[in-house]
Coordinates of C-alpha atoms and ligand atoms in Angstrom, one line a residue:
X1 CA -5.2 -16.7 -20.4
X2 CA -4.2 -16.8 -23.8
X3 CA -5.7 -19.9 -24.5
X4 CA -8.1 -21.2 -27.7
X5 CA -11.6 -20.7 -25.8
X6 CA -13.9 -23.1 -27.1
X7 CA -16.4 -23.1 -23.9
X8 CA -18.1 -20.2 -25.4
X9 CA -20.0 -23.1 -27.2
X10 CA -21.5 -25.5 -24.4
X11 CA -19.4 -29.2 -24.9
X12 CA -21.0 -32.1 -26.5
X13 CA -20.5 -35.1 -25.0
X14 CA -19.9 -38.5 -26.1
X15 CA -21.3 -41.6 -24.6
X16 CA -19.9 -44.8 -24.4
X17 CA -21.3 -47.2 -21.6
X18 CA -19.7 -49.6 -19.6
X19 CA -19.8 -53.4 -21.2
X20 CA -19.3 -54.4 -17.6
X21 CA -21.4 -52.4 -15.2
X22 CA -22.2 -53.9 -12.2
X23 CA -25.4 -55.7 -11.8
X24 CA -28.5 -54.4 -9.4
X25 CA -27.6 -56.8 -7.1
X26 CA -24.2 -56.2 -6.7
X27 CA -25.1 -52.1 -7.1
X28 CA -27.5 -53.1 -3.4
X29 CA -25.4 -54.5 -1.8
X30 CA -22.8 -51.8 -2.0
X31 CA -25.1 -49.0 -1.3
X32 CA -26.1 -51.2 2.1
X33 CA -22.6 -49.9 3.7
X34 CA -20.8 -47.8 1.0
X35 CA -18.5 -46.6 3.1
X36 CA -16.1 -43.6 2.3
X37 CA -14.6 -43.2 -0.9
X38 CA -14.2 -46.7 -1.9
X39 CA -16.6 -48.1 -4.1
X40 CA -16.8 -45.9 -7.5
X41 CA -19.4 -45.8 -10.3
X42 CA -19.9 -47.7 -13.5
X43 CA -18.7 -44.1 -15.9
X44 CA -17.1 -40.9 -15.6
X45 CA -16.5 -38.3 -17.5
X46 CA -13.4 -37.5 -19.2
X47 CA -12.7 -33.9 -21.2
X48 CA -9.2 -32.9 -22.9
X49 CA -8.1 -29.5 -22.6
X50 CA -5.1 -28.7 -25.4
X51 CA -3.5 -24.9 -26.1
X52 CA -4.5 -25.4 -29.7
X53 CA -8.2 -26.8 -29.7
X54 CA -9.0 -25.5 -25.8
X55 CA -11.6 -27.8 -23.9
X56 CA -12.9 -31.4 -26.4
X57 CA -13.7 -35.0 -26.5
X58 CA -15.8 -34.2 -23.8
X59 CA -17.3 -38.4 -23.1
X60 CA -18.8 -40.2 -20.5
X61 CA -16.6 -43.6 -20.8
X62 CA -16.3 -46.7 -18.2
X63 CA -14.7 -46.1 -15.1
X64 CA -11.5 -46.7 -15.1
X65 CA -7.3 -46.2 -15.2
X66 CA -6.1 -43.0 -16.8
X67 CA -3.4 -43.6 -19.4
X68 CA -0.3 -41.2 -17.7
X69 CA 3.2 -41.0 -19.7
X70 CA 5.6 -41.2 -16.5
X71 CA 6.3 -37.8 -17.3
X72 CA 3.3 -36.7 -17.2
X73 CA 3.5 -33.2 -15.5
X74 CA 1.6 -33.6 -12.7
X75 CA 3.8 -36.6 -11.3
X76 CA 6.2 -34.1 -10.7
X77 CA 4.9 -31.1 -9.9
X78 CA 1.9 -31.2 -8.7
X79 CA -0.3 -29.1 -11.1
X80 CA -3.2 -30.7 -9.9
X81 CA -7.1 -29.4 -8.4
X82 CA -10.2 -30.5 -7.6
X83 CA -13.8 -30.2 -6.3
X84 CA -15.9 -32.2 -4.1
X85 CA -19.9 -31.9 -3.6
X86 CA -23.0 -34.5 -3.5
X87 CA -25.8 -35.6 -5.1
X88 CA -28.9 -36.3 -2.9
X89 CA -31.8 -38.5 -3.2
X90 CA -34.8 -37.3 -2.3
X91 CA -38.0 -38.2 -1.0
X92 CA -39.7 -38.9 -4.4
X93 CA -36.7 -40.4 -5.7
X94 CA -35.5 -37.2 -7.5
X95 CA -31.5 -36.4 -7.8
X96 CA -30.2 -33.2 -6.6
X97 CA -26.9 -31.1 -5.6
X98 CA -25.9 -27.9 -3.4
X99 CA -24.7 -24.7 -4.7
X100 CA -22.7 -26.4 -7.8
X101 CA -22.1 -23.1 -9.2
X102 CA -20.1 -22.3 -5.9
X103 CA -18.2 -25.6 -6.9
X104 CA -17.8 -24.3 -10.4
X105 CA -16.8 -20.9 -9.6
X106 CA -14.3 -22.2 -7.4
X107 CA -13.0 -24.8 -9.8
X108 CA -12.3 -21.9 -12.5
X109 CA -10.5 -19.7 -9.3
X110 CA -8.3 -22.7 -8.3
X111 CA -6.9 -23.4 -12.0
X112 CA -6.3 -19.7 -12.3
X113 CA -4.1 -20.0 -9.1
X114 CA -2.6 -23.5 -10.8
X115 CA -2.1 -22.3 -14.0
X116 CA -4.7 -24.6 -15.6
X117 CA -7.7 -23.8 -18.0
X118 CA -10.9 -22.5 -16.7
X119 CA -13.8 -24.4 -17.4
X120 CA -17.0 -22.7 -17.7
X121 CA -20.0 -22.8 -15.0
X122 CA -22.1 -24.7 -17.5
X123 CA -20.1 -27.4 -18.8
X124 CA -19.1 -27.7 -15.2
X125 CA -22.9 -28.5 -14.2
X126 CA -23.6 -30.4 -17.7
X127 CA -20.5 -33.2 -16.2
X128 CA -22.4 -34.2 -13.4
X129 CA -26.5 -34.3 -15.2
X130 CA -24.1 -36.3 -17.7
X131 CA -22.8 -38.5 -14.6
X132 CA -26.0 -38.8 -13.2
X133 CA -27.6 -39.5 -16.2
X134 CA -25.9 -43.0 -16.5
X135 CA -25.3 -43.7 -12.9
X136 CA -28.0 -42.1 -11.3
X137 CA -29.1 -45.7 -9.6
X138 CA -25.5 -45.0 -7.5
X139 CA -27.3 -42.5 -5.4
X140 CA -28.5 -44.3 -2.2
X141 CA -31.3 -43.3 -0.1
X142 CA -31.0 -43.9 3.3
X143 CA -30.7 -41.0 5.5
X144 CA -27.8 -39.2 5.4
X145 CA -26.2 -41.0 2.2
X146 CA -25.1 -39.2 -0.4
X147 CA -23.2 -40.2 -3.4
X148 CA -19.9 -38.1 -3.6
X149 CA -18.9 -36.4 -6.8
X150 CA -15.5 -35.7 -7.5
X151 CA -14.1 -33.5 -10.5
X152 CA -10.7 -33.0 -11.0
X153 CA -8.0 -31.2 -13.6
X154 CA -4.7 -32.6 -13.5
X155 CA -1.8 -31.3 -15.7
X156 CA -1.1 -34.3 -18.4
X157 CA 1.5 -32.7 -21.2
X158 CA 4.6 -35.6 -21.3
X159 CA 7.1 -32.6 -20.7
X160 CA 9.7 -32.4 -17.5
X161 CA 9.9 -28.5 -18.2
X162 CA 8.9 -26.0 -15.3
X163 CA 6.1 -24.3 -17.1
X164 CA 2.5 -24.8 -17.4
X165 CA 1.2 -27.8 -19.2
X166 CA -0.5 -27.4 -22.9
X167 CA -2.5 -30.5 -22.2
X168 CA -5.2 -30.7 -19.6
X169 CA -7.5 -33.2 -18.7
X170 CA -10.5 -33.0 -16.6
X171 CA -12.6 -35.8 -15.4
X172 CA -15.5 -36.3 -12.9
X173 CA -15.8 -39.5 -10.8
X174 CA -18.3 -40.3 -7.9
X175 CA -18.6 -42.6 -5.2
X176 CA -21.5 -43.6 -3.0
X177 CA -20.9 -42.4 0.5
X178 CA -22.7 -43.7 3.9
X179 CA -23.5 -41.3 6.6
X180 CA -20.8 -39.4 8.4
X181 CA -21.5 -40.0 11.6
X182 CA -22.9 -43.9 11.8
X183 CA -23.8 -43.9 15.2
X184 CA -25.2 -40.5 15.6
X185 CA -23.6 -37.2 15.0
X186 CA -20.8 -37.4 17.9
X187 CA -18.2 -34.1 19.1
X188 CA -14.7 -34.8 18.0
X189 CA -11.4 -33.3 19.4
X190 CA -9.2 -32.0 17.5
X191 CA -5.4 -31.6 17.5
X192 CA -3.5 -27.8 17.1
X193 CA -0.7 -28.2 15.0
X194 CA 2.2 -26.2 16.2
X195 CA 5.4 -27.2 14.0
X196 CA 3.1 -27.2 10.8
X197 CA 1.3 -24.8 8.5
X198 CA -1.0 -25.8 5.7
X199 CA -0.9 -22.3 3.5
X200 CA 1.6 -19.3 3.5
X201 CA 0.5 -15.7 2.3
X202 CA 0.9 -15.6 -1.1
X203 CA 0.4 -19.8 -1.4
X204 CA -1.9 -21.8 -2.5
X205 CA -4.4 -21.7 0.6
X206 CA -6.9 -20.5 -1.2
X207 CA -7.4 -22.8 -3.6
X208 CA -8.4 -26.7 -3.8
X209 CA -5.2 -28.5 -5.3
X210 CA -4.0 -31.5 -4.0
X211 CA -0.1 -30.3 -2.5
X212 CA -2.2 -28.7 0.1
X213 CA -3.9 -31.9 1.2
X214 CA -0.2 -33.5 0.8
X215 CA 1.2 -31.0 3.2
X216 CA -1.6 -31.8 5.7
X217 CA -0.9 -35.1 6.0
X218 CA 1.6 -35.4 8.3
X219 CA 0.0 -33.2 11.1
X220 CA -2.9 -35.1 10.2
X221 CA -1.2 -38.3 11.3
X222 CA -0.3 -36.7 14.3
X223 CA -3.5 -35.5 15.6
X224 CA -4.4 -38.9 14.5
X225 CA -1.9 -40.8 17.1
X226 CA -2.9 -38.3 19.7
X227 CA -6.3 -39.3 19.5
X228 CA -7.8 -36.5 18.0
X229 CA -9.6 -36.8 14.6
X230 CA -8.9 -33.5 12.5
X231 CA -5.6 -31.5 12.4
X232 CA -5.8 -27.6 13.2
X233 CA -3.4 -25.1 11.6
X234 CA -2.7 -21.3 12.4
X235 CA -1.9 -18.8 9.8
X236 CA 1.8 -19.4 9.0
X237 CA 3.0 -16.2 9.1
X238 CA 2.1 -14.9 12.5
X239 CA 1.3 -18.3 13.9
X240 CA -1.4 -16.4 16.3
X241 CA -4.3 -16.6 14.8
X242 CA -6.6 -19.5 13.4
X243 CA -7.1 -20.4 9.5
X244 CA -9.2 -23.8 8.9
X245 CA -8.6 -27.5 9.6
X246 CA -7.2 -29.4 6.7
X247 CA -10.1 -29.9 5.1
X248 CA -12.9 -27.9 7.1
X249 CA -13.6 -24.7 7.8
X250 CA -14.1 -23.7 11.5
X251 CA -17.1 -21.4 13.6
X252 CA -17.2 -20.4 17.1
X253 CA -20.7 -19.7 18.8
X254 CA -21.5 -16.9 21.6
X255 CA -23.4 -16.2 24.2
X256 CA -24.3 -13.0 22.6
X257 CA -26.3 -14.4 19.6
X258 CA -23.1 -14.5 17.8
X259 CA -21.2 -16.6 15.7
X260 CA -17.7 -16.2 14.3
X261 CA -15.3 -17.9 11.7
X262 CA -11.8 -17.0 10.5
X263 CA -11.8 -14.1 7.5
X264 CA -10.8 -15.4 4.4
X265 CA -7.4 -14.1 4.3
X266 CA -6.1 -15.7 0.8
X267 CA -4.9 -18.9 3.2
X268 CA -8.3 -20.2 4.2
X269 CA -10.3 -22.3 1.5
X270 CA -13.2 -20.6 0.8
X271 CA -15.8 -23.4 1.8
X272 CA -19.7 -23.5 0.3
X273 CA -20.8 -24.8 3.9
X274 CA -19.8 -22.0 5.3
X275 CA -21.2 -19.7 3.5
X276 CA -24.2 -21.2 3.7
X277 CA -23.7 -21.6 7.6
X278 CA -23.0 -17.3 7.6
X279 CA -26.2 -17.3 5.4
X280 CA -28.2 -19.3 7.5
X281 CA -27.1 -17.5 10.8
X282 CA -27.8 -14.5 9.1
X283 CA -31.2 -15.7 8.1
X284 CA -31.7 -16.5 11.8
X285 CA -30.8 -12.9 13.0
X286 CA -27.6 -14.0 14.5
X287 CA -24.6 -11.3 14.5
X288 CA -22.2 -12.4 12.2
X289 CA -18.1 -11.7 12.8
X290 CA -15.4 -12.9 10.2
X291 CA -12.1 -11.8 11.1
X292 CA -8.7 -13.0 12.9
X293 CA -9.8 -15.5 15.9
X294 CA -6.7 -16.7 18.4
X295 CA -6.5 -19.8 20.6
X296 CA -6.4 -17.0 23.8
X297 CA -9.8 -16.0 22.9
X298 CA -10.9 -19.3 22.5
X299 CA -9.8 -20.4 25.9
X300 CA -10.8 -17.4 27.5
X301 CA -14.0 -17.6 25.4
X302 CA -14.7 -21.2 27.1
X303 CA -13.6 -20.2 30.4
X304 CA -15.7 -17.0 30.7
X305 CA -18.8 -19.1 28.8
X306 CA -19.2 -15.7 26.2
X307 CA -17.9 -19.1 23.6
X308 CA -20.6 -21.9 24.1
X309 CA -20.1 -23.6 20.8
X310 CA -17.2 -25.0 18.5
X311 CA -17.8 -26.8 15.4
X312 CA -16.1 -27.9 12.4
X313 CA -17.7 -27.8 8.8
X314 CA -17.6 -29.0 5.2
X315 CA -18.9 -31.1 2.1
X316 CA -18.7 -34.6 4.1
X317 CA -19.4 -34.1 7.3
X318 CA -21.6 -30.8 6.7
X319 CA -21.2 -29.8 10.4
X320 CA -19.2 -31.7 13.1
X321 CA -19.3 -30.5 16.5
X322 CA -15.7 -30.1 18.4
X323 CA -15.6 -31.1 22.1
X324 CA -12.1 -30.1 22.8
X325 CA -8.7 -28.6 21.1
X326 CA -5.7 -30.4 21.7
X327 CA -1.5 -30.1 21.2
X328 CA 1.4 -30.1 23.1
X329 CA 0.9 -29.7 27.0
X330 CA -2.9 -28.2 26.8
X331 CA -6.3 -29.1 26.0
X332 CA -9.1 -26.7 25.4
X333 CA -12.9 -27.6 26.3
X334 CA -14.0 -31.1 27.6
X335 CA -13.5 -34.2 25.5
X336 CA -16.7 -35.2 26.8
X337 CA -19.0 -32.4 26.1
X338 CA -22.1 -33.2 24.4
X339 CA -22.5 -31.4 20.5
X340 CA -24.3 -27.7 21.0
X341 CA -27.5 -27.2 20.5
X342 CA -27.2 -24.1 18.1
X343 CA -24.6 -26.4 16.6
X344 CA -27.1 -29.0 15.8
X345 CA -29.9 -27.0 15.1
X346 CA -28.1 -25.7 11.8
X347 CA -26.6 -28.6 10.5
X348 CA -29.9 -29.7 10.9
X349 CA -31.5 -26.6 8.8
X350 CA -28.7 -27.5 6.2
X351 CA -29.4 -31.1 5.9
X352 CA -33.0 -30.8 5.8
X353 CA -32.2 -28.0 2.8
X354 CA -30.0 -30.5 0.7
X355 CA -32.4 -33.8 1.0
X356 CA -35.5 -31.6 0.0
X357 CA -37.3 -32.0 3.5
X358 CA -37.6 -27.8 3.6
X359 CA -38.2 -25.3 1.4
X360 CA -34.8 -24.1 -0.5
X361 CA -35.5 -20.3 0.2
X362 CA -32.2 -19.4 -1.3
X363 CA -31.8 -21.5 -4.6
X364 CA -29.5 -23.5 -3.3
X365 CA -30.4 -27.2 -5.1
X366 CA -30.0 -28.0 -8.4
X367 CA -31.6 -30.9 -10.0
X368 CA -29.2 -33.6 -12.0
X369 CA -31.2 -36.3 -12.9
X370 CA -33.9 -35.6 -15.7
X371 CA -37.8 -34.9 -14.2
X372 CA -39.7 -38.2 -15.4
X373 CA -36.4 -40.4 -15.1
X374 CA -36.4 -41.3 -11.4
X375 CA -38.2 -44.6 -11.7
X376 CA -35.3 -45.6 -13.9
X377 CA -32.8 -45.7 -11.3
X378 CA -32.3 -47.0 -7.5
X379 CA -36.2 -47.5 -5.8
X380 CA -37.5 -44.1 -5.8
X381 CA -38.1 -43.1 -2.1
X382 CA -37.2 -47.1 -1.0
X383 CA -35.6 -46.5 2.4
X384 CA -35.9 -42.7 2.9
Ligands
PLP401 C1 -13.0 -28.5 0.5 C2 -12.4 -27.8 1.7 C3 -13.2 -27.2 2.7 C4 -14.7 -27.3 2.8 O1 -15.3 -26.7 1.6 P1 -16.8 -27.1 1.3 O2 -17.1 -26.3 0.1 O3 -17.6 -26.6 2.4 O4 -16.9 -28.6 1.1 C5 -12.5 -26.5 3.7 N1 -11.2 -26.5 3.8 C6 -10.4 -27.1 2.9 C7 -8.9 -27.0 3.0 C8 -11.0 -27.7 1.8 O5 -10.2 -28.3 0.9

């Protein structure tokens, strides 16, 4: 990009806490049942991106509305990404995350795809010890609670022209999240989408931006009134084989110590669970296949028994085991069938990885709050 490249230099940033942060009391009572995505944090952290100056003002500031001009450009066209991971309490009260260098990496890959500025790796990680560093009480620590980070770059230059904005901003906001599955980890079905595809060759499949989630929403609602919790989509230019859900990446289990996910083809989001989930079944000594998968071989798969596992997987839910697939006239598997036990057994491995119960033989965690802080915050350990 011929852009002013500041991030050579690692970014400042500028504090300026909350007058109003809520009190312990109120903080408690949140993280009892936070919920999904609906309580947010006292800060967050705002950086401007310009064509002349590159990436500044990075701040930490109060949570709260952005200032958009109305024609701010992505209201209208949609030049727009973002990132998702969590930060994880552990035992002694410490504050950790997965693989944020995966997150980073694949931050600076979408903007290249959406014409935005590439922020580096390190002021990437430096956002959330800056987050964490003023809201670190926000991380709960009951089992299976997380609190969500969520960075974004949307395009803000006040210009209705088709071209790529001069003026960026990225910000990071987090939200404490309760456990995915609140009565247990339970199979879901999910629903094939037939008339629908999320990403064409050449799209934007590959990258995290917001349009894609916008175009999944429809066949979302209607695996949704067909009582099935995720949408399916095929690759859109065959329509035979299978890509991802639309916002998890899928795996397949065998009889034959093998275990199989779509490739990435440039229409699959490249997720960090499952690559961790290929790393892990490698680790394991499991055969591991990425290539084109079709809904004959999964139904053939099931009927023969060579496929005795389904599951779904992601940031959120880190591994959700899928009873049945659903659409128009067929269902494949049981609705009923318990999770599998391979299934289970690694979202098990990965969950005991990211709340520091086993050793992290890969490297995988990085640390966010600072060693020494953690009786600052939320009751080290209280609950866990
Ligand atoms: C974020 C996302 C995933 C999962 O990625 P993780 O890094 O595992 O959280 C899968 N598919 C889509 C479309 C996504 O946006």
């Amino acid at each position: 990009m011929t852009i002013a490249d500041t991030t050579t230099f690692p970014l400042r940033f500028e504090l300026t806490p909350s007058t109003d942060a809520r009190e312990e009391a109120e903080r408690e009572v949140i993280l009892a049942d936070p919920g999904f995505g609906q309580h947010f944090t006292d800060h967050m952290i705002s950086i401007d991106w310009t064509i002349q100056d590159g990436w500044h003002n990075a701040s930490v500031v109060p949570y709260g509305p952005l200032q958009l001009d109305p024609s701010a450009a992505v209201l209208h066209y949609a030049q727009e990404i973002f990132e998702g991971l969590k930060a994880y309490r552990h035992e002694d009260g410490s504050i950790w995350t997965f693989r944020p260098e995966e997150n980073a990496k694949r931050l600076q890959r979408s903007a290249h795809r959406l014409a935005l500025p590439e922020l580096s790796v390190d002021d990437f990680i430096e956002s959330l010890k800056q987050l964490i560093a003023i809201d670190g009480a926000w991380v709960p620590s009951a089992p299976e609670t997380s609190l969500y980070i969520r960075p974004f770059m949307i395009a803000n230059e006040s210009f209705l022209g088709v071209r790529p904005s001069q003026k960026v901003g990225y910000y990071v906001i987090a939200s404490p999240a309760g456990a995915y599955f609140s009565g247990g980890v339970a199979p879901i079905s999910i629903w094939l989408s037939t008339e629908y595809s999320r990403a064409g060759r050449g799209g934007t499949g590959a990258a995290k931006c917001g349009g894609n989630y916008a175009a999944s929403l429809l066949p979302q609602q209607e695996a949704y009134e067909h009582g099935c919790a995720q949408v399916l989509f095929l690759d859109g230019e065959t329509g035979s084989h299978i890509d991802e859900l639309g916002g998890m990446n899928i795996f397949f289990v065998r009889s034959d110590n093998t275990i199989m996910t779509p490739r990435l083809s440039g229409t699959i989001l490249e997720g960090i669970t499952r690559d961790s989930i290929l790393q892990i079944a490698r680790d394991r000594g499991m055969e591991v296949e990425e290539r084109d998968i079709t809904i004959d071989e999964w139904r053939e798969g099931l009927e023969s028994g060579l496929i005795t596992e389904v599951f779904v997987c992601g940031t959120a839910a880190v591994i959700a085991p899928v009873a049945a697939l659903k659409s128009d006239g067929f269902t494949i598997g049981d609705e009923n069938a318990a999770a599998g036990e391979l299934t289970m057994s690694i979202r098990k491995e990965l969950t005991d990885i990211q709340y520091g119960r086993i050793p992290d033989r890969h490297g995988w965690l990085t640390r966010l709050d600072e060693p020494g802080a953690e009786g600052a915050g939320a009751g080290a350990g209280a609950g866990a």
